[in-house]
CSV table of C-alpha atoms in Angstrom, one decimal:
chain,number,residue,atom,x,y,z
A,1,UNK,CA,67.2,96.3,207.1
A,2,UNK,CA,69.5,95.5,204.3
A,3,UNK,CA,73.1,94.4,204.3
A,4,UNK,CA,75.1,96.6,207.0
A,5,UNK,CA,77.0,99.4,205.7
A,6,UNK,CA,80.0,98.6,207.7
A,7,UNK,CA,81.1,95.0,209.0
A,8,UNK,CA,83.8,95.0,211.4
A,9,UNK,CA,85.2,91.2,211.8
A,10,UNK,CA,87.8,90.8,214.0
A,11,UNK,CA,89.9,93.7,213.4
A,12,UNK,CA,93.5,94.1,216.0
A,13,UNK,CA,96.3,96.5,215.7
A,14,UNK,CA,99.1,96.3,217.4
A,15,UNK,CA,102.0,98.8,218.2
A,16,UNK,CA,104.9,96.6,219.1
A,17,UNK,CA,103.7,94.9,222.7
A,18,UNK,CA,100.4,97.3,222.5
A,19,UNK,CA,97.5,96.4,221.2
A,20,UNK,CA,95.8,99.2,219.7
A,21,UNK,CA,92.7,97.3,218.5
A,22,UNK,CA,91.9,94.3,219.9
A,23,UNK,CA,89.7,91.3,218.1
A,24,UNK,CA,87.1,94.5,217.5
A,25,UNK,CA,83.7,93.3,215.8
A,26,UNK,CA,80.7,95.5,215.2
A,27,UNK,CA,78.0,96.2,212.6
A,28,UNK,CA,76.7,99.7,211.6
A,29,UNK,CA,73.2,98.9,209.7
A,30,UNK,CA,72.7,101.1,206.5
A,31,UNK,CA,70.8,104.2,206.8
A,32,UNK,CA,71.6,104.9,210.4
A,33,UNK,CA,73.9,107.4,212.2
A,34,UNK,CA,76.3,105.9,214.4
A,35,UNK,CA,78.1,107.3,217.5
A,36,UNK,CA,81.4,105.2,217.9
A,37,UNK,CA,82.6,106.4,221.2
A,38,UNK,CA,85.3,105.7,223.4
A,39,UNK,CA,88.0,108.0,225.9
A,40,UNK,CA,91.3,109.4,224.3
A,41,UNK,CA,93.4,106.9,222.8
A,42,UNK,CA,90.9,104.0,223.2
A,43,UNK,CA,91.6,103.0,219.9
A,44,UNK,CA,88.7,105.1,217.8
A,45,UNK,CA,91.0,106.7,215.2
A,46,UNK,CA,93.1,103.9,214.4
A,47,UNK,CA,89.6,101.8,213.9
A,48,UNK,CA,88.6,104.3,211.5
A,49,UNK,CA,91.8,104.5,209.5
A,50,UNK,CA,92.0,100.6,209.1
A,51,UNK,CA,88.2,101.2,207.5
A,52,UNK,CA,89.9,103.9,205.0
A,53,UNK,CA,92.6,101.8,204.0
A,54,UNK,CA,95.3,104.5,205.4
A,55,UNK,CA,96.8,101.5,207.6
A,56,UNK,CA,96.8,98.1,207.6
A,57,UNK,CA,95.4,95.9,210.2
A,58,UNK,CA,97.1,93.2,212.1
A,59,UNK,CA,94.8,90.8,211.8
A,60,UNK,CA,90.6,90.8,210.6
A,61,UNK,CA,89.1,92.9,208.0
A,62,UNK,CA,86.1,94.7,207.4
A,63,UNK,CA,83.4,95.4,204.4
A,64,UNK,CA,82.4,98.7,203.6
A,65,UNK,CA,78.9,98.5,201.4
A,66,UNK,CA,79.7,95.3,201.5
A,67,UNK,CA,83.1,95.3,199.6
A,68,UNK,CA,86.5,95.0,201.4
A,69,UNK,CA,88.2,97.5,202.4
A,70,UNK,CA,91.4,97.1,201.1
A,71,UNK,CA,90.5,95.0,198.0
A,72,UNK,CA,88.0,97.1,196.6
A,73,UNK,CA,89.6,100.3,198.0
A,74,UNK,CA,89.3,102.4,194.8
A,75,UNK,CA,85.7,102.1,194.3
A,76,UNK,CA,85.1,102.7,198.1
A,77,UNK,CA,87.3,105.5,197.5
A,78,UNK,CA,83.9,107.3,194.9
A,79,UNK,CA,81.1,105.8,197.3
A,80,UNK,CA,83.0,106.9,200.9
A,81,UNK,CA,83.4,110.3,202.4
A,82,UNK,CA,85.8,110.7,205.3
A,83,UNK,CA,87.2,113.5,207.5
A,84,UNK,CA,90.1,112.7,209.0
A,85,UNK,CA,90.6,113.7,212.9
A,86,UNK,CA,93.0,116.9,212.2
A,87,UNK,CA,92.9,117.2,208.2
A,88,UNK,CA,95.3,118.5,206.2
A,89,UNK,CA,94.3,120.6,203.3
A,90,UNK,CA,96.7,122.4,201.3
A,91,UNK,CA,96.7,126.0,202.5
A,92,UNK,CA,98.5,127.6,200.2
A,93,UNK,CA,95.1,127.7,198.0
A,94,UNK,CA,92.0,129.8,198.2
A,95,UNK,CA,89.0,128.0,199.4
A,96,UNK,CA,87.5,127.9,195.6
A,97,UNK,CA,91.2,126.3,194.2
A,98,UNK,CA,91.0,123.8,196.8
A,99,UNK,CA,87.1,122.5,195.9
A,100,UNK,CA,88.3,122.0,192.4
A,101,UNK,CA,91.3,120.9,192.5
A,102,UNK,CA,90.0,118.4,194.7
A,103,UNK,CA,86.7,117.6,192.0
A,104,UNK,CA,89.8,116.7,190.2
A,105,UNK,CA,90.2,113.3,191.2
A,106,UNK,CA,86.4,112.1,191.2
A,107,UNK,CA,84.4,111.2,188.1
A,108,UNK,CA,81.3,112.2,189.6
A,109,UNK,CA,81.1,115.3,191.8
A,110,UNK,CA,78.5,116.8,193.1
A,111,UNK,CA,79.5,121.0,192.7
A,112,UNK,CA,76.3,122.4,193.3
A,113,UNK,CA,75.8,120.5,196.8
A,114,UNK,CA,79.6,122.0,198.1
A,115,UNK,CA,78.3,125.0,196.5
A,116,UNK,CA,75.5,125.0,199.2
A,117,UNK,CA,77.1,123.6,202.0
A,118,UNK,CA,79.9,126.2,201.6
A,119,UNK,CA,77.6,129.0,201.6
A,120,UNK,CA,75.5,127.4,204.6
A,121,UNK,CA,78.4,127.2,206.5
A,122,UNK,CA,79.6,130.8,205.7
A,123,UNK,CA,82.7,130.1,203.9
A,124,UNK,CA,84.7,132.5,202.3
A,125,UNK,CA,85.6,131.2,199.1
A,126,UNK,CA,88.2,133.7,198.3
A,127,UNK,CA,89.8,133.0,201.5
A,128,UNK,CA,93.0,131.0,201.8
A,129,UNK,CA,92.8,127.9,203.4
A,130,UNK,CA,95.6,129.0,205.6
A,131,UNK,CA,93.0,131.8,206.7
A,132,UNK,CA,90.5,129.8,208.3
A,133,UNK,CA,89.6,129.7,211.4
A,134,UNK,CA,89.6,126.0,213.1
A,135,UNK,CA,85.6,125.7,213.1
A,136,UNK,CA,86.0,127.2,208.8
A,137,UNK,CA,88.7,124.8,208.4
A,138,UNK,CA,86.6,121.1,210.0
A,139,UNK,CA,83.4,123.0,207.5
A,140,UNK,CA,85.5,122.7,204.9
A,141,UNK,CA,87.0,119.5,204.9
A,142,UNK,CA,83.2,118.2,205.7
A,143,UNK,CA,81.9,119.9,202.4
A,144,UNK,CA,84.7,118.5,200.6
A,145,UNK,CA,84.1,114.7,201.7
A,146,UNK,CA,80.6,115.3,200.8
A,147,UNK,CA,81.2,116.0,197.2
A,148,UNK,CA,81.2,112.8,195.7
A,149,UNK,CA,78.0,112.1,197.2
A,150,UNK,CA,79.0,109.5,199.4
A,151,UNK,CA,76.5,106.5,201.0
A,152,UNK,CA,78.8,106.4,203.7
A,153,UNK,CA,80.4,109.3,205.6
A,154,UNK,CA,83.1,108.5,208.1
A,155,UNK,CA,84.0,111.2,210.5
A,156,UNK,CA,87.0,110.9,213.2
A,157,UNK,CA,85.8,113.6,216.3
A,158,UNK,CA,84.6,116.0,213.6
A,159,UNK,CA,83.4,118.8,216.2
A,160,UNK,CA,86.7,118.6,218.4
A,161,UNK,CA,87.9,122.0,219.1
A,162,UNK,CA,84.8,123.8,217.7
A,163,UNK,CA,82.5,126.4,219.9
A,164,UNK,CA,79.1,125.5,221.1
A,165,UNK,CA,77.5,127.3,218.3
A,166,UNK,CA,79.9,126.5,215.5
A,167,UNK,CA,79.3,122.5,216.6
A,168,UNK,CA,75.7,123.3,216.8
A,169,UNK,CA,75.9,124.3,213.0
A,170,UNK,CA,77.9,121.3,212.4
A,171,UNK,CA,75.3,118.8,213.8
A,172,UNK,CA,72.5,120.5,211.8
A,173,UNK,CA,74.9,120.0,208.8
A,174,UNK,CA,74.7,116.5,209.7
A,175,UNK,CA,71.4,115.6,209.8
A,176,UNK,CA,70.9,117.3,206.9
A,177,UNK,CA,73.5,115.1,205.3
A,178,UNK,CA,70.9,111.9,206.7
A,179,UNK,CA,68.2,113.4,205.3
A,180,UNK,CA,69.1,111.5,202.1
A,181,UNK,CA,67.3,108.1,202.6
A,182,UNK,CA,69.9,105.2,202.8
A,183,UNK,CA,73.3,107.5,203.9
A,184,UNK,CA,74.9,106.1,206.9
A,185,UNK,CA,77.1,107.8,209.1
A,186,UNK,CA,79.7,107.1,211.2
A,187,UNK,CA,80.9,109.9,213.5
A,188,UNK,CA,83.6,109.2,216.2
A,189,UNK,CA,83.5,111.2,219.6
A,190,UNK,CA,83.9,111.5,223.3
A,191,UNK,CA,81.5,114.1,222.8
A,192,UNK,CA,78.7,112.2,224.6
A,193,UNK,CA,76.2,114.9,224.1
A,194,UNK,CA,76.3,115.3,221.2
A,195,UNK,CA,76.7,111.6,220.2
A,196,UNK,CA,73.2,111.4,222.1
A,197,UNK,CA,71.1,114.0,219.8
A,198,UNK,CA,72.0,112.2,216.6
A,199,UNK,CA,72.8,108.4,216.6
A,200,UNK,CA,70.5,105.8,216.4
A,201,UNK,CA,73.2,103.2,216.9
A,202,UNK,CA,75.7,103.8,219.7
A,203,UNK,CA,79.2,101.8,219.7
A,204,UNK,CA,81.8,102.0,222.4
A,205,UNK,CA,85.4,101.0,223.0
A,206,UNK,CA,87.7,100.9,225.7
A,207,UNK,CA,91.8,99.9,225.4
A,208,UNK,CA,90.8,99.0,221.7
A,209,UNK,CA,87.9,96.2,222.9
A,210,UNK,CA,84.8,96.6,222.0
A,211,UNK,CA,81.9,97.3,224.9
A,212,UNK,CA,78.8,97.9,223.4
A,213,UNK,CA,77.1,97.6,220.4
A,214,UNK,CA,73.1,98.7,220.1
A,215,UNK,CA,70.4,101.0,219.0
A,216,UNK,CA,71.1,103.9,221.2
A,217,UNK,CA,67.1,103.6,222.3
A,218,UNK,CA,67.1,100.3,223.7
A,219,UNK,CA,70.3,100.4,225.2
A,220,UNK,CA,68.5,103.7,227.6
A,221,UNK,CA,65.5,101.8,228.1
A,222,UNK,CA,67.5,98.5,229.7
A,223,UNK,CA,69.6,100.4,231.3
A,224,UNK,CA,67.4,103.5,231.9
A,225,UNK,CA,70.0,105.5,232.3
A,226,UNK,CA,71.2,108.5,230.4
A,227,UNK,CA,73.9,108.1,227.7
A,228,UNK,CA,76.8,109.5,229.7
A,229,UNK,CA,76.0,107.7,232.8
A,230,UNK,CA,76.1,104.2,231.1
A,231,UNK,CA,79.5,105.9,228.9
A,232,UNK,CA,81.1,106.0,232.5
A,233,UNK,CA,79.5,102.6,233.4
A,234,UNK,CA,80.9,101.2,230.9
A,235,UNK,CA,84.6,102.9,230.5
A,236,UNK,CA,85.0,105.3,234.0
A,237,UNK,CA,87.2,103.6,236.5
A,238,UNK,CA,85.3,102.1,239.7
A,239,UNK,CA,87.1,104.8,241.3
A,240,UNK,CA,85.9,107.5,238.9
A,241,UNK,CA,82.6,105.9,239.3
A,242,UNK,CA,81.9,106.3,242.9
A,243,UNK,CA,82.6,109.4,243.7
B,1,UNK,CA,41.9,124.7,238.5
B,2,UNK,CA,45.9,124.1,238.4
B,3,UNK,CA,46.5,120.9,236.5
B,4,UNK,CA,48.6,118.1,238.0
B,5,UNK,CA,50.0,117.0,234.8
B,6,UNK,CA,53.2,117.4,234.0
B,7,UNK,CA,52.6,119.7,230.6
B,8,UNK,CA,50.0,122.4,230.1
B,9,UNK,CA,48.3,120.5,227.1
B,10,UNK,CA,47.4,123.9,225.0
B,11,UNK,CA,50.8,123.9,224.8
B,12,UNK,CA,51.2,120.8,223.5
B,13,UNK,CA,52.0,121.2,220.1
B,14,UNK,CA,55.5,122.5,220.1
B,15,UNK,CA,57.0,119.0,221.5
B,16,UNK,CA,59.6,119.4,224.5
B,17,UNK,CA,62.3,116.7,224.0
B,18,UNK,CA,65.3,116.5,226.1
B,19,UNK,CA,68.5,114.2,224.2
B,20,UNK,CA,69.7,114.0,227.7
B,21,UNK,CA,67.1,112.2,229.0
B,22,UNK,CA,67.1,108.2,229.9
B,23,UNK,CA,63.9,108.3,228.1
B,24,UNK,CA,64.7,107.4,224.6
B,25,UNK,CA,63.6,110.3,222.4
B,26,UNK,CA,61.6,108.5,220.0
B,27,UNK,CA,59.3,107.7,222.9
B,28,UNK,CA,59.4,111.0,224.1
B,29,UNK,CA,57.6,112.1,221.2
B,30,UNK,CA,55.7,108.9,221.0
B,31,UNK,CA,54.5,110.0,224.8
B,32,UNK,CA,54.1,113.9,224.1
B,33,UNK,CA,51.9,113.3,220.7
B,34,UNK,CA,49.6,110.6,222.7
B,35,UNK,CA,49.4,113.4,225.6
B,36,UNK,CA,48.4,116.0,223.2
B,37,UNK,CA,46.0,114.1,221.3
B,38,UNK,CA,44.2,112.8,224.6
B,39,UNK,CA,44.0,116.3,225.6
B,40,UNK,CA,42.4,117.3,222.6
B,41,UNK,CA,45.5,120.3,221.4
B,42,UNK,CA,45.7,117.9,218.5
B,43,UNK,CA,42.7,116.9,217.1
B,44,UNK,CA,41.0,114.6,214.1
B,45,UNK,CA,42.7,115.6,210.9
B,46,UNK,CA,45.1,118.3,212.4
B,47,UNK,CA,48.4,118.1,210.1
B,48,UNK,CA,51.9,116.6,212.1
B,49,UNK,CA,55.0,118.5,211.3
B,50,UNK,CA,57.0,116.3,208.7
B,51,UNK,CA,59.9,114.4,209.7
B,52,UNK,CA,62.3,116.6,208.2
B,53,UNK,CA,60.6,119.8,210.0
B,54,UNK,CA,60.8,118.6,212.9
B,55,UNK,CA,64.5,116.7,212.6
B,56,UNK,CA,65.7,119.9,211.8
B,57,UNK,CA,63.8,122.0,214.5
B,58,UNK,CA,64.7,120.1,217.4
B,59,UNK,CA,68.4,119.3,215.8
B,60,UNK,CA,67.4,115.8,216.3
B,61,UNK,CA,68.3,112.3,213.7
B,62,UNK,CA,65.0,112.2,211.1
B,63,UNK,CA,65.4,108.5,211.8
B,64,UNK,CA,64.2,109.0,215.4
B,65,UNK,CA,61.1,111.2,214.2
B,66,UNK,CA,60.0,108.8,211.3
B,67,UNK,CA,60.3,106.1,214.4
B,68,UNK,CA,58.2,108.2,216.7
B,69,UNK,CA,55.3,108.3,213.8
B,70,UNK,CA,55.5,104.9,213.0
B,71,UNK,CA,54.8,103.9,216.5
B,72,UNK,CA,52.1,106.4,216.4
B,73,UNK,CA,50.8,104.9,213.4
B,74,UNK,CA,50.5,101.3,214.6
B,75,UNK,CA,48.4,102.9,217.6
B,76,UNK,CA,46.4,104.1,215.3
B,77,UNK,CA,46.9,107.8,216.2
B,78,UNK,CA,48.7,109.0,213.0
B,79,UNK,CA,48.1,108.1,209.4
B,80,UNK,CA,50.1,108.9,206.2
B,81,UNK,CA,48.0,110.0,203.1
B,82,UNK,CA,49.8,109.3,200.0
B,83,UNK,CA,51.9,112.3,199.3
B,84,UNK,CA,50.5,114.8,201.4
B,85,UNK,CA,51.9,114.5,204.7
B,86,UNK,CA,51.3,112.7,208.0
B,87,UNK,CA,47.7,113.7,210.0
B,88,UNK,CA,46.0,113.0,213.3
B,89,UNK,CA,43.8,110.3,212.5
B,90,UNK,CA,39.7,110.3,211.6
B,91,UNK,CA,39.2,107.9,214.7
B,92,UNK,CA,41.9,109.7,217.1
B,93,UNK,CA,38.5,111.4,219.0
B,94,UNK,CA,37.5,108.2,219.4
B,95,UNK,CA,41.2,106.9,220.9
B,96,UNK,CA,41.0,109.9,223.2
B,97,UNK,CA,38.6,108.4,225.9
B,98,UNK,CA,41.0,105.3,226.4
B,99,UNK,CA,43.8,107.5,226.3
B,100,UNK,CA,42.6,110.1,228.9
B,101,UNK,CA,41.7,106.9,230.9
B,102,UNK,CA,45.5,105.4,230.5
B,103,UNK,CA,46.7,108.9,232.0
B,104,UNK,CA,44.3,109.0,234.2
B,105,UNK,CA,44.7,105.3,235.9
B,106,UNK,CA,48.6,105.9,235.4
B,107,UNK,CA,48.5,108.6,237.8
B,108,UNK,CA,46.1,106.9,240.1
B,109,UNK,CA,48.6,104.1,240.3
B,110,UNK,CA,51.3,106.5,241.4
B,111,UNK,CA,49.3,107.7,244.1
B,112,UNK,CA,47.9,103.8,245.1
B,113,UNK,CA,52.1,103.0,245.2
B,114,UNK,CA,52.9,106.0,247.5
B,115,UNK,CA,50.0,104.7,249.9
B,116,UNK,CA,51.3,101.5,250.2
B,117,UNK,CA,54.8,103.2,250.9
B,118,UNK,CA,53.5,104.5,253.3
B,119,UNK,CA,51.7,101.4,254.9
B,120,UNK,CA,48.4,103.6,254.5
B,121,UNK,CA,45.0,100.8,254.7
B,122,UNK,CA,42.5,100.5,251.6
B,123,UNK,CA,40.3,102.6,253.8
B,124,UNK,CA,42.3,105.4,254.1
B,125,UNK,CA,43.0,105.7,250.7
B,126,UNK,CA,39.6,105.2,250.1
B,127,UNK,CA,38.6,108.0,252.7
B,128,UNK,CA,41.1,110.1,250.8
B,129,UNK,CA,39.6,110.0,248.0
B,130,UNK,CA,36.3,110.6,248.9
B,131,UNK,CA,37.2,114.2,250.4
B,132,UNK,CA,38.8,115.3,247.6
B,133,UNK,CA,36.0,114.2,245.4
B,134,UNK,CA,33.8,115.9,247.6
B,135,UNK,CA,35.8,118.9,247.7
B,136,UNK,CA,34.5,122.0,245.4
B,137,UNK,CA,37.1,122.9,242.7
C-alpha cells in the first residue's frame, strides 16, 4: 500500500467548553472504502468538515493525498468529491442548469460520467431541483461530487433518510464508483449495515475520541463478533449493553 | 442419502454470503469456493465470475472479492491467465482429496468435541462409529 489517502493527526474541535473532536488520529489507506462511524453528534460531521476545509480546527491537521488540507485546499478542491450531510443545491434551477452550472467552476469535468449516473439513478433532468424527491435530491448531489473525477470521495451519512431500495441503489452506485482502481472512499454513517456490506476499513468515534481503527475483516475475526455487536461494544452504554 | 453438510454442493456455484455475519466476507467466499471445489460443482478449468460481476451481484466492495481470489490463489485453487479472466486451477482435481479430507476431519472433530462434552470414553465413541459404519445407507 502506498501513501494513505487521508492522515488524520491530532485533530480537536472545540465549542466553547465542548470538545467536539478530541486529539482524533486515524489513517484511511488509498484504494479502500471506509466506514467512519459513530452515534448522533459523536463528532462525525464536524471531522469531515475540518477535512474539507469548511472549518477550521482547533488544534492538528490532516493530509488529504498527501497535501494539507487547508494549504493546498484549491487543488484538493479538483482531486476531492464531497457530499455534504443535508446539501444545499440551488433549487430554483432544472436539474440540467444545475450540472452545468456547476462544470463551471472545474477545469476538467467529466460530463459523460454525470450523464450516466443521472440516467442510472433516474433523474429527471428537466426537473427542478426544488422537485426532487429527498432520495432524487442525495442522487444528485452524489453525481455532481463525482464529476471532477475525484480520487477521493467524502460522504457525510449519504443514505440518511433514503428508503430501503433507494439506499440499495445508492450502495450499488458506490461500488461502482470503487470500481475505479485507486478511489478511496470515505462514507460517514450510523448505518451499521450498511457500513458492513462495503468498507474494508471500519473507523469509530464516540464524544469526538477516536475507538477503533482497522480492516473491517480482522477486526470480526478478533472479535468474532458481528459489526453491530462490537458498534455497541464499543459505544452502547453498559446499561444499553446488558439488556 | 441427506447430506450433513451445511450447503447442497450442486448448488454451489451461486455463493451465499451474509454482510451480517462475524465471518469476515472475504473468507466466506474463500470457505464457499474451497467447498465447491472439493465437492467437485467447480471443477479444473471451470471460469470464476470476475471481481466486478460478482462485487456488483452480491452488492458487495470489489476489494473484498479480489481478496477472496487472491487467497484462493496462494492455495493454489485459482489462477489468473493474462487477460482472460480468473479459472479453477489445472491441479484443483488434485487439491480436492486434501480438501474433502480437511471437511471431512473438521466435522469429525466436532463430533470427537461433543463426546468429550459429554464425558463419553474412546470406546464409546469408537463403538459409535462402528454402527453407523456398519449401518446400510
Amino acid at each position: 500500500m502506498s501513501q494513505a489517502a487521508i492522515a488524520v493527526r491530532g485533530l480537536c474541535k472545540r465549542f466553547g467548553k465542548r470538545a467536539a473532536v478530541d486529539n482524533l488520529s486515524f489513517e484511511v489507506p488509498t484504494g479502500s472504502v471506509c466506514g467512519f462511524l459513530g452515534r448522533n453528534g459523536a463528532g462525525k460531521s464536524t471531522t469531515l468538515r475540518m477535512l474539507m476545509n469548511l472549518t477550521d480546527p482547533s488544534a492538528g491537521d490532516a493530509l488529504l493525498l498527501g497535501l494539507d488540507s487547508r494549504a493546498h485546499h484549491t487543488e484538493l478542491m479538483s482531486r476531492v468529491g464531497y457530499v455534504a450531510e443535508a446539501p444545499i443545491l440551488y433549487d430554483w434551477m432544472t436539474v440540467r442548469e444545475l450540472v452545468r452550472f456547476t462544470s463551471r467552476f472545474y477545469k476538467k469535468w467529466n460530463a459523460p460520467a454525470v450523464d450516466e449516473l443521472l440516467r442510472r439513478f433516474g433523474v429527471d433532468e428537466r426537473q427542478k431541483v426544488r422537485h426532487l424527491s429527498r432520495g432524487t435530491h442525495a442522487q444528485l448531489a452524489l453525481a455532481l461530487a463525482m464529476g471532477n473525477d475525484p480520487e477521493l470521495l467524502i460522504l457525510d451519512e449519504p443514505a440518511t433518510g433514503l428508503d430501503v431500495l433507494v439506499r440499495r441503489d445508492f450502495l450499488e452506485s458506490i461500488i461502482q464508483i470503487v470500481q475505479q482502481e485507486g478511489r478511496t472512499v470515505l462514507l460517514s454513517s450510523h448505518l451499521v449495515h450498511e457500513v458492513e456490506r462495503v468498507a474494508d476499513q471500519i473507523v469509530v468515534i464516540e464524544e469526538g475520541r477516536l475507538r477503533v481503527s482497522a480492516r473491517l475483516d480482522e477486526l470480526k475475526q478478533q472479535a468474532g463478533q458481528s459489526l453491530e455487536e462490537i458498534f455497541v461494544g464499543l459505544v452502547g452504554r453498559r446499561e444499553e449493553a446488558r439488556q | 442419502m441427506k447430506s450433513v453438510l451445511p450447503y447442497r454442493y450442486s448448488d454451489m456455484v451461486r455463493l451465499k454470503l451474509d454482510p451480517a455475519s462475524p465471518i469476515p466476507m472475504y473468507l466466506q467466499i474463500v470457505e464457499q469456493v474451497r467447498r465447491a471445489i472439493a465437492a467437485g460443482a467447480l471443477k479444473a478449468d471451470d471460469e470464476m465470475a470476475s471481481v466486478r460481476a460478482l462485487a456488483s451481484e452480491h452488492l458487495i466492495n470489489p476489494n473484498t472479492v479480489a481478496r477472496a481470489y487472491l487467497e484462493l490463489e496462494h492455495e493454489g485453487l485459482l489462477a489468473k491467465r493474462r487477460g482472460a479472466g480468473t479459472y479453477v486451477s489445472h491441479d484443483a482435481e488434485g487439491l480436492r482429496h486434501a480438501h474433502r479430507a480437511r471437511i471431512v476431519n473438521e466435522l469429525i472433530d466436532q463430533a470427537l468435541a461433543a463426546a468429550r462434552e459429554f464425558g463419553w470414553t474412546a470406546q464409546q465413541v469408537r463403538q459409535a462409529v462402528e454402527e453407523r459404519l456398519e449401518r446400510k445407507p
